[in-house]
Amino acid sequence: HRFIPFARRVMHEVPCDITGCGSQLELERRVSEAVGDIPPKDLVKAVLTGSRPAELLIDLPRTEQMLSQRFYFAKLADKTRLLIHPEDYSHDISLKGEFVRWVMASGLREQEKERIIACGFRALGGEEMDL
């Protein structure tokens, strides 16, 4: 027995490490490079991985639209981790600073704290969230 591929389209799940990205344009460039060898007739799911600074707000719809223009079907998933140094916010007199101090003082597990801070930063930045 041997496998004979017959599908006209192939689904590709491509990880894309965005650690170190400082802007939306740099993020889009990395995603483009990650999916560069995939034929336009195929389906693509790009999975963003790595860590990102709190200041980098990812525009998922914009990046997904960029991919949709290149492929038959495209989807984008954000599996990044927020890179937060709580000590940076220890004396910050702002809503973000107060929010980070409040969450870090809670008795939650570290993963929960990270997720709550990420959601809070997205909300403060005006992003829609999937809870």
mmCIF file of N, CA and C in Angstrom:
data_model
loop_
_atom_site.group_PDB
_atom_site.id
_atom_site.type_symbol
_atom_site.label_atom_id
_atom_site.label_comp_id
_atom_site.label_asym_id
_atom_site.label_seq_id
_atom_site.Cartn_x
_atom_site.Cartn_y
_atom_site.Cartn_z
ATOM 1 N N HIS A 1 0.836 -1.177 0.000
ATOM 2 C CA HIS A 1 0.000 0.000 0.000
ATOM 3 C C HIS A 1 0.879 1.237 0.000
ATOM 4 N N ARG A 2 0.412 2.267 -0.696
ATOM 5 C CA ARG A 2 1.088 3.554 -0.642
ATOM 6 C C ARG A 2 0.058 4.656 -0.851
ATOM 7 N N PHE A 3 0.321 5.797 -0.230
ATOM 8 C CA PHE A 3 -0.596 6.924 -0.281
ATOM 9 C C PHE A 3 -0.433 7.664 -1.608
ATOM 10 N N ILE A 4 -1.539 7.947 -2.245
ATOM 11 C CA ILE A 4 -1.519 8.728 -3.482
ATOM 12 C C ILE A 4 -2.340 9.993 -3.226
ATOM 13 N N PRO A 5 -1.680 11.156 -3.127
ATOM 14 C CA PRO A 5 -2.417 12.393 -2.869
ATOM 15 C C PRO A 5 -3.299 12.754 -4.069
ATOM 16 N N PHE A 6 -4.539 13.107 -3.785
ATOM 17 C CA PHE A 6 -5.447 13.432 -4.881
ATOM 18 C C PHE A 6 -6.197 14.747 -4.644
ATOM 19 N N ALA A 7 -6.059 15.338 -3.470
ATOM 20 C CA ALA A 7 -6.773 16.578 -3.162
ATOM 21 C C ALA A 7 -6.209 17.728 -3.990
ATOM 22 N N ARG A 8 -7.106 18.582 -4.425
ATOM 23 C CA ARG A 8 -6.687 19.742 -5.203
ATOM 24 C C ARG A 8 -6.066 20.804 -4.296
ATOM 25 N N ARG A 9 -6.552 20.870 -3.043
ATOM 26 C CA ARG A 9 -6.049 21.853 -2.091
ATOM 27 C C ARG A 9 -5.491 21.137 -0.863
ATOM 28 N N VAL A 10 -4.487 21.757 -0.270
ATOM 29 C CA VAL A 10 -3.861 21.197 0.924
ATOM 30 C C VAL A 10 -3.944 22.236 2.035
ATOM 31 N N MET A 11 -4.243 21.771 3.245
ATOM 32 C CA MET A 11 -4.286 22.658 4.406
ATOM 33 C C MET A 11 -2.920 22.687 5.070
ATOM 34 N N HIS A 12 -2.382 23.891 5.254
ATOM 35 C CA HIS A 12 -1.074 24.074 5.887
ATOM 36 C C HIS A 12 -1.266 24.827 7.198
ATOM 37 N N GLU A 13 -0.707 24.307 8.276
ATOM 38 C CA GLU A 13 -0.671 25.036 9.541
ATOM 39 C C GLU A 13 0.776 25.443 9.767
ATOM 40 N N VAL A 14 1.010 26.738 9.745
ATOM 41 C CA VAL A 14 2.370 27.267 9.764
ATOM 42 C C VAL A 14 2.616 28.065 11.039
ATOM 43 N N PRO A 15 3.566 27.638 11.874
ATOM 44 C CA PRO A 15 3.908 28.456 13.039
ATOM 45 C C PRO A 15 4.763 29.644 12.618
ATOM 46 N N CYS A 16 4.541 30.775 13.267
ATOM 47 C CA CYS A 16 5.303 31.982 12.946
ATOM 48 C C CYS A 16 5.712 32.653 14.250
ATOM 49 N N ASP A 17 6.989 32.579 14.567
ATOM 50 C CA ASP A 17 7.507 33.167 15.804
ATOM 51 C C ASP A 17 7.676 34.673 15.601
ATOM 52 N N ILE A 18 6.975 35.457 16.416
ATOM 53 C CA ILE A 18 7.045 36.911 16.272
ATOM 54 C C ILE A 18 7.829 37.560 17.413
ATOM 55 N N THR A 19 8.592 36.771 18.138
ATOM 56 C CA THR A 19 9.410 37.314 19.219
ATOM 57 C C THR A 19 10.334 38.397 18.661
ATOM 58 N N GLY A 20 10.324 39.534 19.282
ATOM 59 C CA GLY A 20 11.177 40.631 18.849
ATOM 60 C C GLY A 20 10.533 41.597 17.876
ATOM 61 N N CYS A 21 9.334 41.298 17.411
ATOM 62 C CA CYS A 21 8.643 42.227 16.502
ATOM 63 C C CYS A 21 8.293 43.498 17.255
ATOM 64 N N GLY A 22 8.523 44.626 16.607
ATOM 65 C CA GLY A 22 8.223 45.897 17.242
ATOM 66 C C GLY A 22 7.058 46.635 16.631
ATOM 67 N N SER A 23 6.565 46.141 15.479
ATOM 68 C CA SER A 23 5.467 46.848 14.815
ATOM 69 C C SER A 23 4.591 45.860 14.051
ATOM 70 N N GLN A 24 3.425 46.342 13.670
ATOM 71 C CA GLN A 24 2.494 45.531 12.878
ATOM 72 C C GLN A 24 3.113 45.185 11.520
ATOM 73 N N LEU A 25 3.832 46.122 10.914
ATOM 74 C CA LEU A 25 4.445 45.859 9.608
ATOM 75 C C LEU A 25 5.499 44.758 9.683
ATOM 76 N N GLU A 26 6.288 44.771 10.740
ATOM 77 C CA GLU A 26 7.302 43.729 10.916
ATOM 78 C C GLU A 26 6.630 42.372 11.138
ATOM 79 N N LEU A 27 5.543 42.365 11.890
ATOM 80 C CA LEU A 27 4.785 41.147 12.119
ATOM 81 C C LEU A 27 4.259 40.593 10.796
ATOM 82 N N GLU A 28 3.684 41.453 9.966
ATOM 83 C CA GLU A 28 3.156 41.019 8.666
ATOM 84 C C GLU A 28 4.269 40.499 7.766
ATOM 85 N N ARG A 29 5.438 41.097 7.839
ATOM 86 C CA ARG A 29 6.577 40.624 7.047
ATOM 87 C C ARG A 29 6.977 39.219 7.477
ATOM 88 N N ARG A 30 7.008 38.969 8.776
ATOM 89 C CA ARG A 30 7.370 37.637 9.265
ATOM 90 C C ARG A 30 6.337 36.588 8.871
ATOM 91 N N VAL A 31 5.065 36.957 8.942
ATOM 92 C CA VAL A 31 4.017 36.025 8.536
ATOM 93 C C VAL A 31 4.159 35.715 7.047
ATOM 94 N N SER A 32 4.412 36.741 6.232
ATOM 95 C CA SER A 32 4.598 36.544 4.785
ATOM 96 C C SER A 32 5.760 35.611 4.493
ATOM 97 N N GLU A 33 6.852 35.782 5.218
ATOM 98 C CA GLU A 33 8.013 34.907 5.033
ATOM 99 C C GLU A 33 7.686 33.465 5.428
ATOM 100 N N ALA A 34 6.915 33.304 6.502
ATOM 101 C CA ALA A 34 6.594 31.960 6.992
ATOM 102 C C ALA A 34 5.733 31.180 6.002
ATOM 103 N N VAL A 35 4.865 31.869 5.266
ATOM 104 C CA VAL A 35 3.960 31.195 4.322
ATOM 105 C C VAL A 35 4.442 31.345 2.879
ATOM 106 N N GLY A 36 5.648 31.815 2.699
ATOM 107 C CA GLY A 36 6.166 32.132 1.369
ATOM 108 C C GLY A 36 6.199 30.996 0.372
ATOM 109 N N ASP A 37 6.415 29.758 0.797
ATOM 110 C CA ASP A 37 6.558 28.632 -0.126
ATOM 111 C C ASP A 37 5.247 27.893 -0.396
ATOM 112 N N ILE A 38 4.157 28.380 0.137
ATOM 113 C CA ILE A 38 2.869 27.688 -0.008
ATOM 114 C C ILE A 38 2.157 28.170 -1.271
ATOM 115 N N PRO A 39 1.663 27.241 -2.091
ATOM 116 C CA PRO A 39 0.964 27.639 -3.323
ATOM 117 C C PRO A 39 -0.331 28.412 -3.027
ATOM 118 N N PRO A 40 -0.683 29.379 -3.855
ATOM 119 C CA PRO A 40 -1.880 30.205 -3.639
ATOM 120 C C PRO A 40 -3.190 29.420 -3.635
ATOM 121 N N LYS A 41 -3.222 28.256 -4.234
ATOM 122 C CA LYS A 41 -4.459 27.465 -4.304
ATOM 123 C C LYS A 41 -4.769 26.739 -2.998
ATOM 124 N N ASP A 42 -3.826 26.744 -2.059
ATOM 125 C CA ASP A 42 -3.975 25.991 -0.816
ATOM 126 C C ASP A 42 -4.631 26.817 0.294
ATOM 127 N N LEU A 43 -4.913 26.144 1.413
ATOM 128 C CA LEU A 43 -5.498 26.749 2.600
ATOM 129 C C LEU A 43 -4.398 26.910 3.645
ATOM 130 N N VAL A 44 -4.429 28.039 4.375
ATOM 131 C CA VAL A 44 -3.357 28.336 5.317
ATOM 132 C C VAL A 44 -3.925 28.753 6.667
ATOM 133 N N LYS A 45 -3.328 28.191 7.715
ATOM 134 C CA LYS A 45 -3.596 28.669 9.068
ATOM 135 C C LYS A 45 -2.244 29.058 9.652
ATOM 136 N N ALA A 46 -2.033 30.352 9.822
ATOM 137 C CA ALA A 46 -0.797 30.852 10.411
ATOM 138 C C ALA A 46 -1.016 30.999 11.914
ATOM 139 N N VAL A 47 -0.120 30.418 12.694
ATOM 140 C CA VAL A 47 -0.226 30.453 14.145
ATOM 141 C C VAL A 47 0.912 31.315 14.685
ATOM 142 N N LEU A 48 0.552 32.470 15.250
ATOM 143 C CA LEU A 48 1.548 33.363 15.825
ATOM 144 C C LEU A 48 2.008 32.792 17.155
ATOM 145 N N THR A 49 3.324 32.652 17.317
ATOM 146 C CA THR A 49 3.902 32.114 18.543
ATOM 147 C C THR A 49 4.974 33.055 19.057
ATOM 148 N N GLY A 50 5.527 32.735 20.204
ATOM 149 C CA GLY A 50 6.590 33.541 20.783
ATOM 150 C C GLY A 50 6.040 34.522 21.794
ATOM 151 N N SER A 51 6.857 35.483 22.152
ATOM 152 C CA SER A 51 6.432 36.502 23.102
ATOM 153 C C SER A 51 6.475 37.862 22.439
ATOM 154 N N ARG A 52 5.580 38.731 22.913
ATOM 155 C CA ARG A 52 5.505 40.072 22.326
ATOM 156 C C ARG A 52 5.393 41.098 23.430
ATOM 157 N N PRO A 53 5.921 42.292 23.191
ATOM 158 C CA PRO A 53 5.805 43.336 24.211
ATOM 159 C C PRO A 53 4.358 43.813 24.320
ATOM 160 N N ALA A 54 4.013 44.339 25.469
ATOM 161 C CA ALA A 54 2.641 44.803 25.706
ATOM 162 C C ALA A 54 2.261 45.934 24.753
ATOM 163 N N GLU A 55 3.240 46.667 24.277
ATOM 164 C CA GLU A 55 2.966 47.804 23.391
ATOM 165 C C GLU A 55 2.566 47.369 21.982
ATOM 166 N N LEU A 56 2.908 46.149 21.603
ATOM 167 C CA LEU A 56 2.580 45.659 20.260
ATOM 168 C C LEU A 56 1.150 45.130 20.252
ATOM 169 N N LEU A 57 0.260 45.898 19.662
ATOM 170 C CA LEU A 57 -1.129 45.477 19.523
ATOM 171 C C LEU A 57 -1.276 44.835 18.152
ATOM 172 N N ILE A 58 -1.608 43.571 18.130
ATOM 173 C CA ILE A 58 -1.699 42.817 16.881
ATOM 174 C C ILE A 58 -3.052 43.063 16.231
ATOM 175 N N ASP A 59 -3.026 43.507 14.993
ATOM 176 C CA ASP A 59 -4.255 43.720 14.227
ATOM 177 C C ASP A 59 -4.558 42.427 13.468
ATOM 178 N N LEU A 60 -5.243 41.500 14.145
ATOM 179 C CA LEU A 60 -5.536 40.194 13.553
ATOM 180 C C LEU A 60 -6.358 40.290 12.268
ATOM 181 N N PRO A 61 -7.445 41.091 12.225
ATOM 182 C CA PRO A 61 -8.217 41.166 10.981
ATOM 183 C C PRO A 61 -7.399 41.674 9.787
ATOM 184 N N ARG A 62 -6.545 42.654 10.021
ATOM 185 C CA ARG A 62 -5.705 43.193 8.934
ATOM 186 C C ARG A 62 -4.733 42.139 8.420
ATOM 187 N N THR A 63 -4.094 41.428 9.330
ATOM 188 C CA THR A 63 -3.124 40.402 8.937
ATOM 189 C C THR A 63 -3.829 39.235 8.262
ATOM 190 N N GLU A 64 -4.998 38.871 8.763
ATOM 191 C CA GLU A 64 -5.764 37.786 8.140
ATOM 192 C C GLU A 64 -6.218 38.180 6.736
ATOM 193 N N GLN A 65 -6.596 39.442 6.549
ATOM 194 C CA GLN A 65 -6.992 39.904 5.219
ATOM 195 C C GLN A 65 -5.804 39.858 4.247
ATOM 196 N N MET A 66 -4.612 40.229 4.745
ATOM 197 C CA MET A 66 -3.418 40.155 3.908
ATOM 198 C C MET A 66 -3.208 38.721 3.417
ATOM 199 N N LEU A 67 -3.395 37.749 4.323
ATOM 200 C CA LEU A 67 -3.239 36.350 3.939
ATOM 201 C C LEU A 67 -4.344 35.907 2.986
ATOM 202 N N SER A 68 -5.558 36.377 3.218
ATOM 203 C CA SER A 68 -6.701 35.986 2.378
ATOM 204 C C SER A 68 -6.524 36.426 0.934
ATOM 205 N N GLN A 69 -5.792 37.481 0.716
ATOM 206 C CA GLN A 69 -5.539 37.946 -0.647
ATOM 207 C C GLN A 69 -4.547 37.049 -1.382
ATOM 208 N N ARG A 70 -3.778 36.268 -0.637
ATOM 209 C CA ARG A 70 -2.752 35.409 -1.251
ATOM 210 C C ARG A 70 -3.180 33.958 -1.426
ATOM 211 N N PHE A 71 -4.150 33.504 -0.608
ATOM 212 C CA PHE A 71 -4.507 32.094 -0.596
ATOM 213 C C PHE A 71 -6.005 31.890 -0.783
ATOM 214 N N TYR A 72 -6.366 30.664 -1.148
ATOM 215 C CA TYR A 72 -7.766 30.315 -1.328
ATOM 216 C C TYR A 72 -8.541 30.550 -0.038
ATOM 217 N N PHE A 73 -7.952 30.166 1.102
ATOM 218 C CA PHE A 73 -8.535 30.405 2.417
ATOM 219 C C PHE A 73 -7.395 30.637 3.384
ATOM 220 N N ALA A 74 -7.578 31.582 4.292
ATOM 221 C CA ALA A 74 -6.546 31.863 5.281
ATOM 222 C C ALA A 74 -7.172 32.169 6.632
ATOM 223 N N LYS A 75 -6.488 31.718 7.668
ATOM 224 C CA LYS A 75 -6.924 31.953 9.036
ATOM 225 C C LYS A 75 -5.691 32.271 9.860
ATOM 226 N N LEU A 76 -5.874 33.087 10.889
ATOM 227 C CA LEU A 76 -4.765 33.479 11.746
ATOM 228 C C LEU A 76 -5.131 33.186 13.191
ATOM 229 N N ALA A 77 -4.209 32.583 13.935
ATOM 230 C CA ALA A 77 -4.424 32.292 15.356
ATOM 231 C C ALA A 77 -3.305 32.938 16.160
ATOM 232 N N ASP A 78 -3.674 33.570 17.259
ATOM 233 C CA ASP A 78 -2.701 34.234 18.122
ATOM 234 C C ASP A 78 -2.439 33.375 19.347
ATOM 235 N N LYS A 79 -1.286 32.724 19.384
ATOM 236 C CA LYS A 79 -0.873 31.902 20.524
ATOM 237 C C LYS A 79 0.357 32.515 21.197
ATOM 238 N N THR A 80 0.513 33.821 21.049
ATOM 239 C CA THR A 80 1.669 34.506 21.623
ATOM 240 C C THR A 80 1.490 34.690 23.122
ATOM 241 N N ARG A 81 2.603 34.931 23.774
ATOM 242 C CA ARG A 81 2.591 35.241 25.204
ATOM 243 C C ARG A 81 2.993 36.696 25.355
ATOM 244 N N LEU A 82 2.366 37.355 26.303
ATOM 245 C CA LEU A 82 2.651 38.755 26.567
ATOM 246 C C LEU A 82 3.941 38.856 27.378
ATOM 247 N N LEU A 83 4.853 39.665 26.904
ATOM 248 C CA LEU A 83 6.128 39.864 27.583
ATOM 249 C C LEU A 83 5.977 41.064 28.516
ATOM 250 N N ILE A 84 5.777 40.771 29.786
ATOM 251 C CA ILE A 84 5.560 41.841 30.764
ATOM 252 C C ILE A 84 6.577 41.698 31.886
ATOM 253 N N HIS A 85 7.171 42.792 32.202
ATOM 254 C CA HIS A 85 8.060 42.864 33.352
ATOM 255 C C HIS A 85 7.330 43.700 34.398
ATOM 256 N N PRO A 86 6.728 43.052 35.395
ATOM 257 C CA PRO A 86 5.936 43.800 36.387
ATOM 258 C C PRO A 86 6.705 44.931 37.055
ATOM 259 N N GLU A 87 8.009 44.769 37.174
ATOM 260 C CA GLU A 87 8.805 45.835 37.808
ATOM 261 C C GLU A 87 8.781 47.129 36.976
ATOM 262 N N ASP A 88 8.532 47.014 35.676
ATOM 263 C CA ASP A 88 8.420 48.212 34.835
ATOM 264 C C ASP A 88 7.195 49.051 35.202
ATOM 265 N N TYR A 89 6.217 48.413 35.819
ATOM 266 C CA TYR A 89 4.974 49.101 36.166
ATOM 267 C C TYR A 89 4.847 49.373 37.665
ATOM 268 N N SER A 90 5.882 49.050 38.448
ATOM 269 C CA SER A 90 5.784 49.183 39.902
ATOM 270 C C SER A 90 5.598 50.636 40.351
ATOM 271 N N HIS A 91 6.125 51.590 39.611
ATOM 272 C CA HIS A 91 5.987 53.000 39.980
ATOM 273 C C HIS A 91 5.291 53.799 38.875
ATOM 274 N N ASP A 92 4.681 53.110 37.943
ATOM 275 C CA ASP A 92 3.995 53.762 36.832
ATOM 276 C C ASP A 92 2.677 54.356 37.329
ATOM 277 N N ILE A 93 2.521 55.656 37.160
ATOM 278 C CA ILE A 93 1.291 56.326 37.594
ATOM 279 C C ILE A 93 0.365 56.419 36.387
ATOM 280 N N SER A 94 -0.287 55.310 36.100
ATOM 281 C CA SER A 94 -1.225 55.242 34.987
ATOM 282 C C SER A 94 -2.220 54.136 35.259
ATOM 283 N N LEU A 95 -3.227 54.060 34.427
ATOM 284 C CA LEU A 95 -4.213 53.001 34.574
ATOM 285 C C LEU A 95 -3.569 51.629 34.358
ATOM 286 N N LYS A 96 -2.668 51.542 33.361
ATOM 287 C CA LYS A 96 -1.967 50.272 33.123
ATOM 288 C C LYS A 96 -1.136 49.872 34.331
ATOM 289 N N GLY A 97 -0.426 50.826 34.896
ATOM 290 C CA GLY A 97 0.407 50.541 36.058
ATOM 291 C C GLY A 97 -0.413 50.041 37.235
ATOM 292 N N GLU A 98 -1.517 50.717 37.520
ATOM 293 C CA GLU A 98 -2.387 50.291 38.614
ATOM 294 C C GLU A 98 -2.973 48.921 38.341
ATOM 295 N N PHE A 99 -3.384 48.684 37.096
ATOM 296 C CA PHE A 99 -3.951 47.397 36.713
ATOM 297 C C PHE A 99 -2.936 46.271 36.905
ATOM 298 N N VAL A 100 -1.705 46.465 36.429
ATOM 299 C CA VAL A 100 -0.669 45.433 36.555
ATOM 300 C C VAL A 100 -0.359 45.172 38.022
ATOM 301 N N ARG A 101 -0.236 46.220 38.829
ATOM 302 C CA ARG A 101 0.048 46.029 40.256
ATOM 303 C C ARG A 101 -1.083 45.254 40.941
ATOM 304 N N TRP A 102 -2.322 45.575 40.596
ATOM 305 C CA TRP A 102 -3.477 44.907 41.197
ATOM 306 C C TRP A 102 -3.492 43.417 40.832
ATOM 307 N N VAL A 103 -3.259 43.113 39.548
ATOM 308 C CA VAL A 103 -3.268 41.715 39.107
ATOM 309 C C VAL A 103 -2.095 40.952 39.726
ATOM 310 N N MET A 104 -0.922 41.542 39.758
ATOM 311 C CA MET A 104 0.254 40.852 40.300
ATOM 312 C C MET A 104 0.109 40.590 41.805
ATOM 313 N N ALA A 105 -0.649 41.427 42.511
ATOM 314 C CA ALA A 105 -0.847 41.244 43.943
ATOM 315 C C ALA A 105 -1.916 40.198 44.250
ATOM 316 N N SER A 106 -2.670 39.795 43.230
ATOM 317 C CA SER A 106 -3.720 38.805 43.447
ATOM 318 C C SER A 106 -3.099 37.430 43.696
ATOM 319 N N GLY A 107 -3.886 36.514 44.190
ATOM 320 C CA GLY A 107 -3.393 35.174 44.497
ATOM 321 C C GLY A 107 -3.518 34.198 43.339
ATOM 322 N N LEU A 108 -3.640 34.711 42.125
ATOM 323 C CA LEU A 108 -3.819 33.850 40.952
ATOM 324 C C LEU A 108 -2.509 33.195 40.541
ATOM 325 N N ARG A 109 -2.635 32.121 39.748
ATOM 326 C CA ARG A 109 -1.445 31.474 39.177
ATOM 327 C C ARG A 109 -0.836 32.407 38.125
ATOM 328 N N GLU A 110 0.444 32.203 37.835
ATOM 329 C CA GLU A 110 1.166 33.074 36.901
ATOM 330 C C GLU A 110 0.531 33.103 35.508
ATOM 331 N N GLN A 111 0.086 31.929 35.020
ATOM 332 C CA GLN A 111 -0.540 31.884 33.692
ATOM 333 C C GLN A 111 -1.822 32.695 33.672
ATOM 334 N N GLU A 112 -2.610 32.619 34.759
ATOM 335 C CA GLU A 112 -3.845 33.391 34.832
ATOM 336 C C GLU A 112 -3.549 34.887 34.875
ATOM 337 N N LYS A 113 -2.540 35.261 35.645
ATOM 338 C CA LYS A 113 -2.146 36.673 35.718
ATOM 339 C C LYS A 113 -1.764 37.189 34.334
ATOM 340 N N GLU A 114 -0.969 36.396 33.623
ATOM 341 C CA GLU A 114 -0.526 36.800 32.287
ATOM 342 C C GLU A 114 -1.714 36.971 31.349
ATOM 343 N N ARG A 115 -2.647 36.052 31.407
ATOM 344 C CA ARG A 115 -3.824 36.101 30.534
ATOM 345 C C ARG A 115 -4.698 37.311 30.866
ATOM 346 N N ILE A 116 -4.892 37.590 32.147
ATOM 347 C CA ILE A 116 -5.703 38.731 32.554
ATOM 348 C C ILE A 116 -5.042 40.037 32.142
ATOM 349 N N ILE A 117 -3.740 40.140 32.329
ATOM 350 C CA ILE A 117 -3.034 41.364 31.929
ATOM 351 C C ILE A 117 -3.109 41.549 30.417
ATOM 352 N N ALA A 118 -2.948 40.466 29.667
ATOM 353 C CA ALA A 118 -3.046 40.561 28.202
ATOM 354 C C ALA A 118 -4.431 41.043 27.783
ATOM 355 N N CYS A 119 -5.469 40.482 28.383
ATOM 356 C CA CYS A 119 -6.846 40.907 28.062
ATOM 357 C C CYS A 119 -7.056 42.366 28.444
ATOM 358 N N GLY A 120 -6.555 42.747 29.611
ATOM 359 C CA GLY A 120 -6.688 44.136 30.053
ATOM 360 C C GLY A 120 -5.986 45.114 29.129
ATOM 361 N N PHE A 121 -4.780 44.767 28.700
ATOM 362 C CA PHE A 121 -4.040 45.648 27.786
ATOM 363 C C PHE A 121 -4.744 45.749 26.442
ATOM 364 N N ARG A 122 -5.299 44.632 25.970
ATOM 365 C CA ARG A 122 -6.038 44.678 24.709
ATOM 366 C C ARG A 122 -7.271 45.563 24.845
ATOM 367 N N ALA A 123 -7.970 45.435 25.963
ATOM 368 C CA ALA A 123 -9.159 46.258 26.188
ATOM 369 C C ALA A 123 -8.778 47.742 26.264
ATOM 370 N N LEU A 124 -7.703 48.049 26.958
ATOM 371 C CA LEU A 124 -7.257 49.439 27.050
ATOM 372 C C LEU A 124 -6.808 49.982 25.697
ATOM 373 N N GLY A 125 -6.320 49.079 24.834
ATOM 374 C CA GLY A 125 -5.881 49.491 23.499
ATOM 375 C C GLY A 125 -7.015 49.515 22.485
ATOM 376 N N GLY A 126 -8.220 49.130 22.913
ATOM 377 C CA GLY A 126 -9.369 49.183 22.015
ATOM 378 C C GLY A 126 -9.552 47.946 21.156
ATOM 379 N N GLU A 127 -8.824 46.853 21.447
ATOM 380 C CA GLU A 127 -8.959 45.623 20.668
ATOM 381 C C GLU A 127 -10.151 44.824 21.142
ATOM 382 N N GLU A 128 -10.734 44.049 20.224
ATOM 383 C CA GLU A 128 -11.761 43.111 20.608
ATOM 384 C C GLU A 128 -11.078 41.869 21.156
ATOM 385 N N MET A 129 -11.753 41.196 22.086
ATOM 386 C CA MET A 129 -11.137 40.056 22.742
ATOM 387 C C MET A 129 -11.998 38.822 22.606
ATOM 388 N N ASP A 130 -11.335 37.673 22.480
ATOM 389 C CA ASP A 130 -11.989 36.380 22.556
ATOM 390 C C ASP A 130 -11.667 35.806 23.916
ATOM 391 N N LEU A 131 -12.641 35.734 24.778
ATOM 392 C CA LEU A 131 -12.401 35.193 26.117
ATOM 393 C C LEU A 131 -12.690 33.775 26.084
#
